[in-house]
GROMACS .gro file of C-alpha atoms in nm:
model
   77
    1ALA     CA    1  -0.715  -1.300  -2.268
    2ARG     CA    2  -0.928  -1.574  -2.113
    3CYS     CA    3  -0.966  -1.377  -1.791
    4GLY     CA    4  -1.078  -1.066  -1.979
    5ALA     CA    5  -0.764  -0.860  -1.919
    6ASP     CA    6  -0.756  -0.527  -2.100
    7ILE     CA    7  -0.378  -0.501  -2.068
    8VAL     CA    8  -0.087  -0.711  -1.944
    9CYS     CA    9   0.202  -0.558  -1.748
   10VAL     CA   10   0.519  -0.766  -1.726
   11ASN     CA   11   0.858  -0.715  -1.568
   12HIS     CA   12   1.078  -0.652  -1.872
   13ARG     CA   13   1.324  -0.920  -1.757
   14LEU     CA   14   1.050  -1.183  -1.773
   15LEU     CA   15   0.904  -1.086  -2.111
   16ARG     CA   16   0.943  -1.346  -2.385
   17PHE     CA   17   0.889  -1.276  -2.754
   18GLY     CA   18   0.643  -1.566  -2.795
   19PHE     CA   19   0.425  -1.434  -2.514
   20LEU     CA   20   0.437  -1.082  -2.658
   21THR     CA   21   0.340  -1.211  -3.002
   22ARG     CA   22   0.046  -1.412  -2.864
   23MET     CA   23  -0.088  -1.123  -2.659
   24LEU     CA   24  -0.063  -0.876  -2.948
   25ALA     CA   25  -0.234  -1.126  -3.181
   26ARG     CA   26  -0.522  -1.138  -2.933
   27GLY     CA   27  -0.540  -0.760  -2.917
   28VAL     CA   28  -0.409  -0.739  -2.561
   29PRO     CA   29  -0.160  -0.452  -2.517
   30VAL     CA   30   0.161  -0.539  -2.334
   31TRP     CA   31   0.338  -0.293  -2.105
   32VAL     CA   32   0.672  -0.357  -1.938
   33TRP     CA   33   0.824  -0.226  -1.616
   34THR     CA   34   1.073  -0.085  -1.501
   35VAL     CA   35   1.295  -0.003  -1.799
   36ASN     CA   36   1.549   0.277  -1.762
   37ALA     CA   37   1.808   0.200  -2.033
   38PRO     CA   38   1.734   0.371  -2.367
   39PRO     CA   39   1.873   0.090  -2.589
   40HIS     CA   40   1.650  -0.158  -2.410
   41MET     CA   41   1.353   0.078  -2.447
   42GLU     CA   42   1.413   0.100  -2.823
   43ARG     CA   43   1.434  -0.278  -2.861
   44LEU     CA   44   1.108  -0.321  -2.672
   45ILE     CA   45   0.934  -0.056  -2.883
   46HIS     CA   46   1.050  -0.229  -3.203
   47ALA     CA   47   0.929  -0.563  -3.064
   48GLY     CA   48   0.577  -0.421  -3.026
   49VAL     CA   49   0.550  -0.335  -2.658
   50GLN     CA   50   0.285  -0.066  -2.626
   51GLY     CA   51   0.383   0.086  -2.295
   52ILE     CA   52   0.699   0.129  -2.091
   53ILE     CA   53   0.695   0.208  -1.723
   54THR     CA   54   1.016   0.388  -1.630
   55ASP     CA   55   1.185   0.611  -1.377
   56ARG     CA   56   1.321   0.814  -1.672
   57PRO     CA   57   1.033   0.938  -1.888
   58ASP     CA   58   1.268   1.188  -2.053
   59LEU     CA   59   1.485   0.904  -2.184
   60ALA     CA   60   1.178   0.703  -2.283
   61MET     CA   61   1.048   0.988  -2.496
   62GLN     CA   62   1.386   1.020  -2.668
   63ALA     CA   63   1.398   0.643  -2.729
   64ARG     CA   64   1.046   0.656  -2.873
   65GLN     CA   65   1.143   0.934  -3.112
   66ARG     CA   66   1.450   0.741  -3.227
   67ALA     CA   67   1.242   0.427  -3.277
   68LEU     CA   68   0.981   0.618  -3.478
   69ARG     CA   69   1.251   0.772  -3.699
   70HIS     CA   70   1.405   0.431  -3.751
   71ASP     CA   71   1.068   0.277  -3.845
   72ALA     CA   72   1.006   0.555  -4.095
   73GLY     CA   73   1.317   0.456  -4.289
   74PRO     CA   74   1.597   0.677  -4.413
   75ASP     CA   75   1.545   1.049  -4.440
   76PRO     CA   76   1.476   1.123  -4.810
   77ARG     CA   77   1.673   1.452  -4.798
   0.00000   0.00000   0.00000
């Protein structure tokens, strides 16, 4: 934030929750790379990561949909 970054991109293996929380509190979006495992993608989405760089965009879109359904709560039907 002090250097005027518009976004921070971090290797997903190096990302720490405290860092993510601080960046999001400052309004700096955090993207992670390279994530190819859907369960890991879902955990990162729930944690607040705003972008995922992946070799498998098809799996990322499916993980995003599952995460959105989970955040919406149970289906009222």
